[in-house]
XYZ file of C-alpha atoms in Angstrom:
713
model
C 135.651 103.990 87.609
C 134.124 107.464 87.835
C 135.197 110.002 85.135
C 137.036 112.272 87.586
C 139.023 109.414 89.077
C 139.775 108.151 85.584
C 141.078 111.618 84.593
C 143.332 111.789 87.665
C 144.704 108.330 86.890
C 145.418 109.294 83.274
C 147.073 112.526 84.365
C 149.277 110.722 86.900
C 150.248 108.166 84.297
C 151.134 110.888 81.797
C 153.260 112.645 84.402
C 155.139 109.445 85.160
C 155.675 108.830 81.429
C 157.041 112.341 80.853
C 159.274 112.019 83.904
C 160.627 108.717 82.636
C 161.353 110.147 79.165
C 163.081 113.202 80.601
C 165.076 110.956 82.943
C 166.285 108.808 80.052
C 167.241 111.874 77.998
C 169.055 113.402 80.988
C 170.946 110.178 81.674
C 172.148 109.965 78.065
C 173.239 113.598 78.132
C 175.015 113.122 81.463
C 177.026 110.193 80.193
C 178.178 112.234 77.173
C 179.560 115.152 79.248
C 183.123 115.412 80.630
C 183.886 116.334 84.262
C 184.071 120.124 83.661
C 180.749 120.173 81.798
C 179.115 118.067 84.465
C 180.256 120.472 87.204
C 178.926 123.453 85.208
C 175.609 121.673 84.673
C 175.234 120.892 88.371
C 175.916 124.535 89.268
C 173.228 125.768 86.840
C 170.044 124.977 88.881
C 171.459 126.289 92.157
C 169.005 128.887 93.527
C 166.537 128.208 90.708
C 164.691 125.122 92.125
C 161.297 126.836 92.564
C 161.476 128.191 89.029
C 162.202 124.739 87.626
C 159.234 123.236 89.562
C 156.890 125.925 88.219
C 158.144 125.422 84.687
C 157.645 121.662 85.048
C 154.065 122.167 86.283
C 153.307 124.583 83.446
C 154.662 122.028 81.036
C 152.045 119.537 82.264
C 149.092 121.944 81.886
C 148.732 121.742 78.082
C 149.103 117.989 78.261
C 146.389 117.816 80.948
C 144.036 119.995 78.873
C 144.629 117.912 75.760
C 144.172 114.727 77.758
C 140.861 115.940 79.285
C 139.529 116.951 75.872
C 140.544 113.586 74.459
C 138.925 111.624 77.275
C 135.681 113.596 77.110
C 135.585 113.432 73.350
C 136.163 109.726 72.938
C 136.367 107.177 75.817
C 133.776 108.790 78.122
C 131.410 109.591 75.266
C 131.787 106.038 73.969
C 131.065 104.549 77.427
C 127.917 106.639 77.770
C 126.817 105.660 74.257
C 127.145 101.987 75.255
C 124.953 102.517 78.333
C 122.263 104.400 76.415
C 122.259 101.933 73.520
C 121.616 99.191 76.115
C 118.592 101.174 77.331
C 117.225 101.413 73.777
C 117.905 97.761 73.015
C 116.761 96.182 76.265
C 114.291 98.473 78.029
C 112.994 101.641 76.352
C 113.003 101.670 72.544
C 111.735 105.260 72.596
C 114.853 106.536 74.366
C 117.266 108.594 72.218
C 120.949 109.395 72.636
C 122.165 112.903 73.324
C 125.077 113.683 70.941
C 128.171 114.611 72.960
C 131.965 114.431 72.711
C 134.089 114.898 69.612
C 132.574 115.417 66.173
C 132.921 111.735 65.145
C 131.207 110.674 68.386
C 128.348 113.120 67.799
C 127.964 111.819 64.266
C 127.921 108.286 65.652
C 125.208 109.256 68.159
C 123.032 110.703 65.381
C 123.582 107.587 63.273
C 122.602 105.403 66.225
C 119.447 107.491 66.739
C 118.531 106.961 63.077
C 119.148 103.245 63.513
C 116.992 103.285 66.646
C 114.154 104.914 64.679
C 114.312 102.181 62.057
C 114.654 99.526 64.729
C 111.637 100.964 66.582
C 109.534 100.869 63.417
C 110.451 97.221 62.855
C 109.680 96.416 66.491
C 106.295 98.075 66.172
C 105.513 96.026 63.072
C 106.576 92.802 64.762
C 104.554 93.698 67.851
C 101.486 94.343 65.725
C 101.809 90.952 64.064
C 102.309 89.223 67.411
C 99.254 90.997 68.817
C 97.177 89.849 65.883
C 98.450 86.284 66.220
C 97.665 86.246 69.964
C 94.207 87.833 69.672
C 92.395 84.495 69.869
C 94.512 83.330 72.808
C 93.865 86.581 74.660
C 90.158 86.187 74.042
C 90.229 82.717 75.605
C 92.197 84.038 78.568
C 89.662 86.825 79.061
C 86.833 84.319 78.985
C 88.563 82.256 81.650
C 89.221 85.348 83.775
C 85.598 86.458 83.449
C 84.368 82.989 84.335
C 86.633 82.801 87.373
C 85.681 86.271 88.596
C 81.942 85.633 88.314
C 81.927 82.186 89.905
C 80.047 82.107 93.194
C 82.318 79.270 94.306
C 85.714 80.059 95.767
C 88.365 78.596 93.451
C 92.160 78.432 93.807
C 94.642 76.802 91.424
C 97.966 75.695 92.952
C 101.095 74.003 91.655
C 102.467 70.796 93.111
C 104.415 72.719 95.778
C 101.275 74.504 96.955
C 102.039 77.913 95.419
C 98.892 79.757 94.318
C 98.794 80.251 90.535
C 95.252 81.557 90.133
C 92.357 82.557 92.357
C 89.076 84.428 92.037
C 87.569 87.244 94.089
C 85.251 84.843 95.938
C 88.275 82.957 97.282
C 89.943 86.208 98.315
C 86.853 87.302 100.254
C 86.276 83.887 101.814
C 89.879 83.475 102.996
C 90.466 87.088 104.004
C 91.899 87.171 107.554
C 89.255 88.204 110.081
C 89.559 90.384 113.142
C 90.453 87.412 115.326
C 93.311 86.511 112.979
C 94.494 89.955 111.934
C 97.949 88.706 110.995
C 96.705 85.784 108.910
C 98.284 85.309 105.506
C 96.141 86.851 102.730
C 95.509 85.121 99.421
C 97.959 86.126 96.691
C 99.720 84.817 93.602
C 102.884 82.970 94.510
C 101.894 82.588 98.160
C 101.828 79.148 99.743
C 98.395 77.637 100.341
C 99.938 75.905 103.363
C 100.180 79.275 105.117
C 96.426 79.760 104.628
C 94.916 76.308 105.161
C 96.022 73.333 107.260
C 99.014 71.783 105.490
C 98.384 68.287 106.879
C 94.900 68.108 105.356
C 96.098 69.314 101.957
C 99.043 66.875 101.882
C 96.742 64.012 102.877
C 94.266 64.963 100.137
C 97.123 65.088 97.599
C 98.166 61.577 98.596
C 94.605 60.352 98.049
C 94.600 62.019 94.625
C 97.857 60.282 93.678
C 96.438 56.928 94.763
C 93.273 57.410 92.719
C 95.275 58.535 89.696
C 97.458 55.426 90.047
C 94.285 53.312 90.204
C 92.951 55.090 87.082
C 89.858 56.227 88.941
C 87.295 57.765 86.537
C 86.763 60.740 88.852
C 89.831 61.384 91.028
C 88.567 63.871 93.604
C 89.485 64.343 97.269
C 87.363 66.125 99.875
C 88.154 67.444 103.328
C 86.839 69.921 105.873
C 89.060 72.543 107.487
C 88.776 75.699 109.561
C 89.794 79.247 108.694
C 89.341 81.463 111.719
C 85.705 81.262 112.778
C 84.637 79.691 109.467
C 84.311 76.017 108.637
C 85.178 75.240 105.022
C 84.444 72.210 102.846
C 87.166 71.737 100.234
C 87.058 69.704 97.042
C 90.441 68.983 95.444
C 90.716 68.155 91.745
C 94.057 67.192 90.143
C 95.831 69.081 87.345
C 97.786 66.801 84.999
C 100.227 67.369 82.174
C 100.123 65.645 78.785
C 101.790 62.540 80.257
C 99.296 62.283 83.097
C 101.723 63.482 85.763
C 100.273 65.468 88.677
C 101.480 69.076 88.272
C 99.046 70.846 90.570
C 95.547 70.899 91.925
C 92.349 72.948 92.023
C 90.661 73.729 95.334
C 86.932 74.527 95.342
C 85.940 75.901 98.731
C 82.521 76.308 100.329
C 81.686 77.969 103.633
C 79.584 75.426 105.539
C 79.616 77.267 108.859
C 75.951 78.221 108.609
C 74.737 74.797 107.491
C 76.723 73.016 110.224
C 75.343 75.443 112.777
C 71.790 74.844 111.553
C 72.271 71.072 111.646
C 73.638 71.282 115.187
C 70.723 73.423 116.290
C 68.293 71.078 114.550
C 69.782 68.074 116.366
C 69.627 69.915 119.692
C 66.018 70.895 118.984
C 65.111 67.311 118.134
C 66.674 66.145 121.398
C 64.852 68.901 123.288
C 61.500 67.963 121.736
C 62.081 64.282 122.440
C 63.077 64.755 126.062
C 60.520 67.500 126.695
C 57.648 65.474 125.270
C 58.443 62.241 127.069
C 56.807 63.192 130.399
C 53.633 64.548 128.768
C 53.301 61.517 126.517
C 53.871 59.236 129.529
C 51.078 60.941 131.482
C 48.699 60.740 128.518
C 49.510 57.077 127.964
C 49.078 56.223 131.667
C 45.709 57.997 131.864
C 44.462 56.391 128.646
C 45.562 52.889 129.719
C 43.862 53.353 133.099
C 40.574 54.357 131.455
C 40.854 51.392 129.080
C 41.613 48.880 131.853
C 38.764 50.001 134.118
C 35.710 50.548 131.928
C 33.393 50.323 134.960
C 34.898 53.398 136.696
C 32.405 56.071 137.637
C 31.887 59.170 135.557
C 33.728 61.487 137.964
C 36.935 59.453 137.805
C 36.650 59.073 134.036
C 36.252 62.851 133.747
C 39.317 63.395 135.954
C 41.478 61.141 133.742
C 40.080 62.866 130.654
C 41.093 66.232 132.109
C 44.654 64.902 132.639
C 44.814 63.766 129.016
C 43.443 67.123 127.813
C 45.836 69.202 129.965
C 48.891 67.223 128.917
C 47.851 67.335 125.252
C 47.308 71.115 125.421
C 50.650 71.619 127.160
C 52.391 69.457 124.566
C 50.661 71.310 121.718
C 51.619 74.697 123.195
C 55.226 73.595 123.598
C 55.375 72.428 119.982
C 53.874 75.688 118.703
C 56.344 77.784 120.709
C 59.261 75.699 119.479
C 58.127 75.956 115.873
C 57.778 79.730 116.172
C 61.179 80.144 117.888
C 63.125 77.839 115.551
C 61.320 78.359 112.256
C 64.620 79.147 110.479
C 66.085 75.704 111.122
C 62.862 73.723 110.629
C 62.144 75.279 107.253
C 63.690 73.295 104.359
C 66.974 74.864 103.212
C 67.018 76.010 99.615
C 69.497 78.138 97.648
C 68.063 81.666 97.505
C 69.227 84.905 95.897
C 68.708 88.570 96.721
C 66.188 90.246 94.404
C 64.143 93.430 94.335
C 60.385 92.921 94.714
C 59.821 95.189 91.696
C 62.056 92.910 89.580
C 59.976 89.909 90.666
C 56.800 91.636 89.486
C 58.419 92.489 86.147
C 59.365 88.807 85.744
C 55.754 87.806 86.503
C 54.485 90.396 84.011
C 56.655 88.929 81.220
C 55.827 85.309 82.108
C 52.081 85.904 82.246
C 52.160 87.485 78.798
C 54.445 84.955 77.050
C 53.141 81.728 78.669
C 49.451 82.485 79.332
C 48.629 85.435 77.103
C 47.413 87.311 80.206
C 48.073 91.057 80.226
C 49.597 92.274 83.477
C 49.821 96.022 84.098
C 52.630 97.233 86.320
C 53.795 100.822 86.486
C 57.014 100.085 88.394
C 57.969 101.006 91.934
C 61.119 102.801 93.129
C 61.000 101.432 96.687
C 64.031 99.165 97.287
C 62.215 96.213 98.859
C 64.719 93.339 98.844
C 63.574 89.705 98.972
C 65.444 86.427 99.340
C 64.076 84.154 96.594
C 64.404 81.116 94.468
C 63.036 83.324 91.710
C 62.680 80.557 89.112
C 60.496 78.233 91.192
C 58.415 81.124 92.605
C 57.735 82.606 89.148
C 56.802 79.155 87.781
C 54.458 78.477 90.717
C 52.751 81.870 90.426
C 52.410 81.417 86.644
C 50.632 78.098 87.186
C 48.387 79.770 89.767
C 47.614 82.564 87.279
C 46.789 79.941 84.632
C 44.345 78.200 86.990
C 42.773 81.571 87.839
C 42.412 82.450 84.159
C 40.669 79.137 83.430
C 38.385 79.209 86.485
C 37.390 82.889 86.476
C 38.054 83.918 82.894
C 40.647 86.474 83.943
C 42.622 87.843 80.973
C 43.948 91.060 82.502
C 45.371 91.796 85.971
C 46.885 94.739 87.812
C 50.129 94.081 89.729
C 50.494 95.897 93.061
C 53.351 96.310 95.537
C 53.348 97.539 99.149
C 55.732 97.268 102.086
C 54.649 97.037 105.719
C 56.132 95.803 109.039
C 59.056 93.937 107.502
C 57.029 92.302 104.733
C 56.499 93.003 101.033
C 52.936 92.485 99.847
C 52.568 91.648 96.145
C 49.035 91.792 94.782
C 47.219 90.499 91.669
C 44.003 92.496 91.166
C 41.329 91.834 88.544
C 37.801 92.888 87.717
C 35.267 90.121 88.122
C 34.318 87.349 90.497
C 36.649 86.676 93.391
C 38.233 83.399 94.406
C 36.983 81.184 97.217
C 39.547 80.297 99.925
C 38.780 76.575 99.613
C 39.650 76.644 95.918
C 42.917 78.504 96.645
C 43.874 75.900 99.271
C 43.219 73.148 96.762
C 45.429 74.870 94.172
C 48.215 75.312 96.751
C 48.429 71.522 97.145
C 48.396 70.845 93.409
C 51.836 69.681 92.131
C 53.424 71.563 89.255
C 56.444 71.007 87.027
C 59.677 73.032 87.147
C 60.622 71.787 83.713
C 62.513 68.692 84.873
C 61.832 64.999 84.495
C 59.529 64.843 87.534
C 56.282 66.730 86.827
C 55.170 66.512 90.454
C 58.325 67.740 92.131
C 56.809 70.691 94.020
C 53.592 72.297 95.124
C 52.791 75.977 95.594
C 52.547 75.395 99.355
C 56.093 73.922 99.422
C 57.460 76.877 97.465
C 55.790 79.323 99.862
C 57.214 77.473 102.863
C 60.725 77.731 101.438
C 60.349 81.486 101.276
C 58.484 81.991 104.562
C 55.607 83.415 102.528
C 51.820 83.495 102.842
C 49.116 83.603 100.169
C 45.462 84.555 100.562
C 42.556 85.828 98.480
C 40.200 88.806 98.969
C 36.923 89.712 97.285
C 35.262 93.145 97.146
C 31.699 92.197 96.121
C 30.523 95.809 96.029
C 33.250 96.888 93.582
C 33.315 93.577 91.716
C 37.047 93.165 92.267
C 39.072 90.072 93.184
C 42.574 90.041 94.582
C 45.345 87.550 95.385
C 47.942 88.693 97.955
C 51.424 87.185 98.260
C 53.381 88.248 101.368
C 57.154 87.702 101.595
C 59.671 88.803 104.271
C 61.933 91.764 103.419
C 65.688 91.314 103.920
C 68.706 93.599 104.096
C 70.845 92.882 101.015
C 74.416 91.761 101.662
C 76.745 94.529 100.577
C 80.052 93.529 99.052
C 83.089 94.982 100.792
C 84.736 97.785 98.881
C 87.735 96.659 96.864
C 90.849 98.577 97.569
C 92.202 100.225 94.457
C 95.707 99.370 93.649
C 96.634 102.667 92.922
C 110.965 114.496 99.313
C 113.863 114.693 99.317
C 115.473 112.126 101.514
C 119.060 111.112 102.212
C 120.601 108.971 99.506
C 121.884 106.609 102.172
C 121.246 105.914 105.809
C 122.584 103.924 108.735
C 121.504 100.430 107.715
C 123.516 97.560 106.214
C 121.516 96.093 103.327
C 124.035 93.345 102.673
C 123.960 91.454 105.999
C 120.318 90.443 106.390
C 119.903 87.291 108.549
C 117.305 85.857 106.157
C 119.781 85.497 103.288
C 120.525 81.828 102.682
C 122.826 80.109 100.173
C 119.803 78.434 98.553
C 118.037 81.756 98.072
C 121.221 83.468 96.891
C 121.616 81.014 94.015
C 118.084 81.411 92.679
C 117.689 83.460 89.472
C 116.263 86.942 89.918
C 113.467 86.118 87.470
C 112.201 83.270 89.687
C 112.009 85.162 92.975
C 108.913 86.714 94.536
C 109.327 90.346 95.610
C 107.564 92.886 97.785
C 108.264 96.379 96.461
C 107.568 98.937 99.169
C 107.964 102.564 100.157
C 107.316 104.663 103.252
C 106.335 108.241 103.931
C 107.707 109.727 107.150
C 107.433 112.784 109.378
C 111.032 113.692 108.530
C 114.432 112.433 107.496
C 115.998 111.556 110.856
C 114.644 108.300 112.357
C 117.269 108.266 115.111
C 116.009 111.680 116.230
C 112.377 110.607 116.599
C 110.903 110.823 113.099
C 108.177 108.240 112.451
C 106.601 106.317 109.570
C 103.170 107.714 108.642
C 102.370 105.558 105.591
C 103.440 102.213 104.130
C 102.614 101.144 100.597
C 103.647 97.874 98.923
C 102.887 95.721 95.899
C 103.847 92.108 95.174
C 105.824 90.944 92.147
C 105.728 87.301 90.985
C 107.116 85.735 87.785
C 108.136 89.094 86.361
C 104.651 90.575 86.817
C 103.672 93.467 89.054
C 100.461 92.278 90.758
C 98.684 95.609 91.085
C 95.644 93.907 92.578
C 97.732 92.590 95.486
C 98.630 95.734 97.368
C 99.223 96.859 100.917
C 98.440 100.468 101.828
C 97.998 101.833 105.324
C 98.174 105.259 106.951
C 99.724 105.358 110.434
C 99.181 107.741 113.323
C 102.702 108.813 114.396
C 101.480 110.293 117.701
C 103.712 113.307 117.124
C 103.686 116.517 115.113
C 104.465 116.607 111.382
C 106.648 119.489 110.099
C 104.947 121.701 107.542
C 107.681 121.103 104.956
C 107.049 117.344 105.166
C 103.300 117.873 104.777
C 103.940 119.873 101.613
C 105.829 116.909 100.145
C 103.463 114.006 100.832
C 100.221 115.869 101.687
C 99.584 113.835 104.874
C 98.241 116.102 107.610
C 97.684 115.366 111.324
C 93.912 115.533 110.740
C 94.166 112.864 108.047
C 96.226 110.564 110.277
C 94.221 111.038 113.470
C 92.467 107.799 114.438
C 94.607 105.627 112.138
C 96.286 102.553 113.713
C 99.709 102.910 115.272
C 102.946 101.412 114.001
C 102.643 98.484 116.463
C 99.381 97.397 114.767
C 100.528 97.974 111.173
C 103.992 96.369 111.080
C 102.742 92.801 111.871
C 100.275 93.111 108.983
C 102.986 94.357 106.622
C 105.359 91.602 107.743
C 102.687 89.009 106.958
C 102.101 90.598 103.549
C 105.817 90.539 102.711
C 106.728 87.113 104.088
C 108.668 84.693 101.859
C 109.656 87.494 99.468
C 112.697 89.652 98.727
C 112.195 93.292 99.697
C 112.777 95.931 97.016
C 112.853 99.707 97.545
C 114.496 102.814 96.131
C 117.119 104.066 98.559
C 116.157 101.046 100.669
C 118.563 101.782 103.519
C 116.464 104.806 104.480
C 113.226 102.798 104.780
C 114.898 99.806 106.425
C 116.425 102.003 109.123
C 112.939 103.122 110.186
C 111.793 99.486 110.335
C 114.903 98.440 112.253
C 114.346 101.057 114.964
C 110.831 99.637 115.600
C 111.978 96.072 116.253
C 112.103 96.412 120.028
C 108.738 98.187 120.252
C 106.804 95.895 117.904
C 108.721 92.615 118.075
C 108.695 92.542 114.260
C 111.939 91.899 112.346
C 112.344 92.017 108.583
C 115.138 89.521 107.946
C 114.640 88.793 104.239
C 117.146 89.978 101.597
C 116.839 93.547 100.311
C 117.546 94.950 96.834
C 117.880 98.676 96.197
C 116.963 100.155 92.808
C 119.265 103.111 93.577
C 122.285 100.780 93.758
C 121.104 98.702 90.796
C 120.714 101.834 88.671
C 124.238 102.962 89.602
C 125.414 99.473 88.701
C 123.955 99.367 85.175
C 124.533 103.078 84.445
C 127.857 103.981 86.095
C 128.440 106.869 83.702
C 125.437 108.859 84.930
C 125.826 111.537 87.585
C 124.135 111.234 91.037
C 121.097 113.354 90.096
C 120.334 110.906 87.277
C 119.844 108.093 89.827
C 116.836 109.724 91.481
C 113.632 107.721 91.063
C 112.025 110.225 88.679
C 115.127 110.362 86.483
C 115.491 106.573 86.312
C 111.778 106.216 85.489
C 112.050 108.779 82.664
C 115.171 107.087 81.307
C 113.573 103.623 81.314
C 110.201 104.742 79.954
C 108.182 104.305 83.179
C 105.214 106.607 83.656
C 105.250 108.245 87.091
C 101.803 108.261 88.762
C 101.046 108.966 92.405
C 104.491 110.321 93.253
C 105.119 111.019 96.952
C 102.468 108.569 98.065
C 103.789 105.354 99.537
C 101.813 103.050 97.224
C 102.399 105.274 94.169
C 106.161 105.289 94.732
C 106.134 101.535 95.318
C 104.370 101.026 91.964
C 106.921 103.205 90.137
C 109.811 101.434 91.901
C 108.382 98.064 90.862
C 108.150 99.102 87.207
C 111.716 100.448 87.349
C 112.967 97.211 88.917
C 111.343 95.142 86.142
C 113.164 97.225 83.509
C 116.477 96.944 85.348
C 116.398 93.126 85.332
C 117.312 92.683 81.620
C 120.070 95.304 81.966
C 121.477 93.346 84.905
C 121.322 90.145 82.863
C 123.254 91.934 80.090
C 126.096 92.398 82.599
C 126.050 88.767 83.665
C 124.038 89.366 86.852
C 121.419 86.635 87.031
C 121.132 85.489 90.663
C 120.322 87.210 93.932
C 123.873 86.710 95.173
C 125.333 88.309 92.057
C 122.982 91.284 92.395
C 123.869 91.797 96.062
C 127.627 91.453 95.535
C 127.608 93.776 92.526
C 125.521 96.352 94.454
C 128.134 96.340 97.220
C 130.759 97.555 94.735
C 128.819 100.636 93.642
C 129.764 104.148 94.722
C 126.728 104.624 96.998
C 127.295 101.344 98.840
C 130.848 102.436 99.715
C 129.728 105.596 101.481
C 130.215 105.523 105.226
C 126.896 105.147 107.046
């Protein structure tokens, strides 16, 4: 009950008590009087009724003053102390009580502050010991996180129900919804893998894993191929088991095989084309040759005519093969894993290898030109080192100059030395000589094979006049693949609005009974052109962040500016800083809401003063066809629930954040406010649990009883 209502109730009760006491005293006096005295007493108040009422009211004034002082000094001060002690104990140990009320209550507040200081010091000591004890565990976790983030493979870890527990950046990039599937579900902790990949394939692979585990297979692995938009993915599923060998989850290792499948298809089509296209020419050649062989006595003119047929068909077939090889060189060349590398870095690697392996000094001054190559750098450096060793033995070269030039889409790397040059026949012989890559097979590759993998050419030059020899290696230049930029997770409005938070169609009995700590949330906020959605104000920004298992996932954010296609009042611009120029060209609300709905699916919505934001979303249902039916929790109502003794101004987002020890960053931006709201919500959860509110249903029902929820919309 609010303090003012409590005071009125106490005052009414005191009035009734005084009236009852006076009534009892008057009744006793009346019974003791005789008839004459009673008549005189009844005649006494005649004409003095107003005076008696005033005197009665004045009699209540001192009692009311004393009662108000007593309530403020003791019960109200005690209730506020209880609320603030809960904040210190459960949420913000740095919070301190403000002494108020009667002298004993102020002394109690100061004593509690002293106790809080001692308690905080003990907490700090315990925290320090826990941090020291967990240092090794944290180090192992960091190693795992670093390993996952740097893996080139796309890796996801899921529980038995298909909820994502862990994923790396490669998986996020690989499974990011493309333009053709703009409303596809993004990867995120707590999301279902079945909303991202084909559920039937995953369930079938899980069944195969269970069978292999039951058969005690030494390597229980399941593989399948699935599609994600325009990409074809090969998936390898590995089981996760507990100490008893029970299947508790699985690991998915994904690989994009779109390019390789495309190359294989093109290679098959090319093979068919070459087979069918060569059949006629080969038939003509065979027929002409058989005719010449069967009739050896034919005259010279006929023999020459058949020879011309054979020559023409052979030339046509040769020309066709050359054109095909030139047009489809990318699919005929052996596929090999290559990496992007600067040409200057390749020369530096050669410089070091020549010196350490061969003792040959290589001079290279460096080059700032960003010439990017696609290389298997290890095999190329090993092959060129062997070539340099052969050159040193054959020509006595102990010192070379490394050169770099770029021309017409190719990088030309040169080895220049003083002395006799190299003959082309010798170079061709060296190109066919096998060399070892350090494995078990010493003849695994030749220099020619390495060059073919890279689409490179090698030749030698000799300047006899200057006495200089040179080897030239030419490799195609590529455009390096740039990684997409990672999005950084980083006004007064009505306290209520015309929207019923407590009747969402997505609320189910099963969801209502789940503990608050086990639910997944989307904490969101909007910035708008004004405060009156029913009068045409529009959303101009939506920011949201996901919360799973009591953690605010700051890397899983949604942030989008929106073009409202209307003017923005200057006073609104001064609050959120969003100008028409900044919003021009941004997508409209019809394009943004489906994306936000997909981001927030299967979660409970959380916002501060949520009815305001939900009203804007509700008014766009007909235009966009998007409905947000999931349950909604409001940190404004939850704050009023756990701190009923605080006045309305103390339930503003900034005030709650300060009270609960949340640092406010990015205020009046949609994503910034969503982050602050999420931190506030996390700190409200233990305070709700302290009041016996553990499930979603309990939180909703308790919120309905707060003062703000009872206001007429």
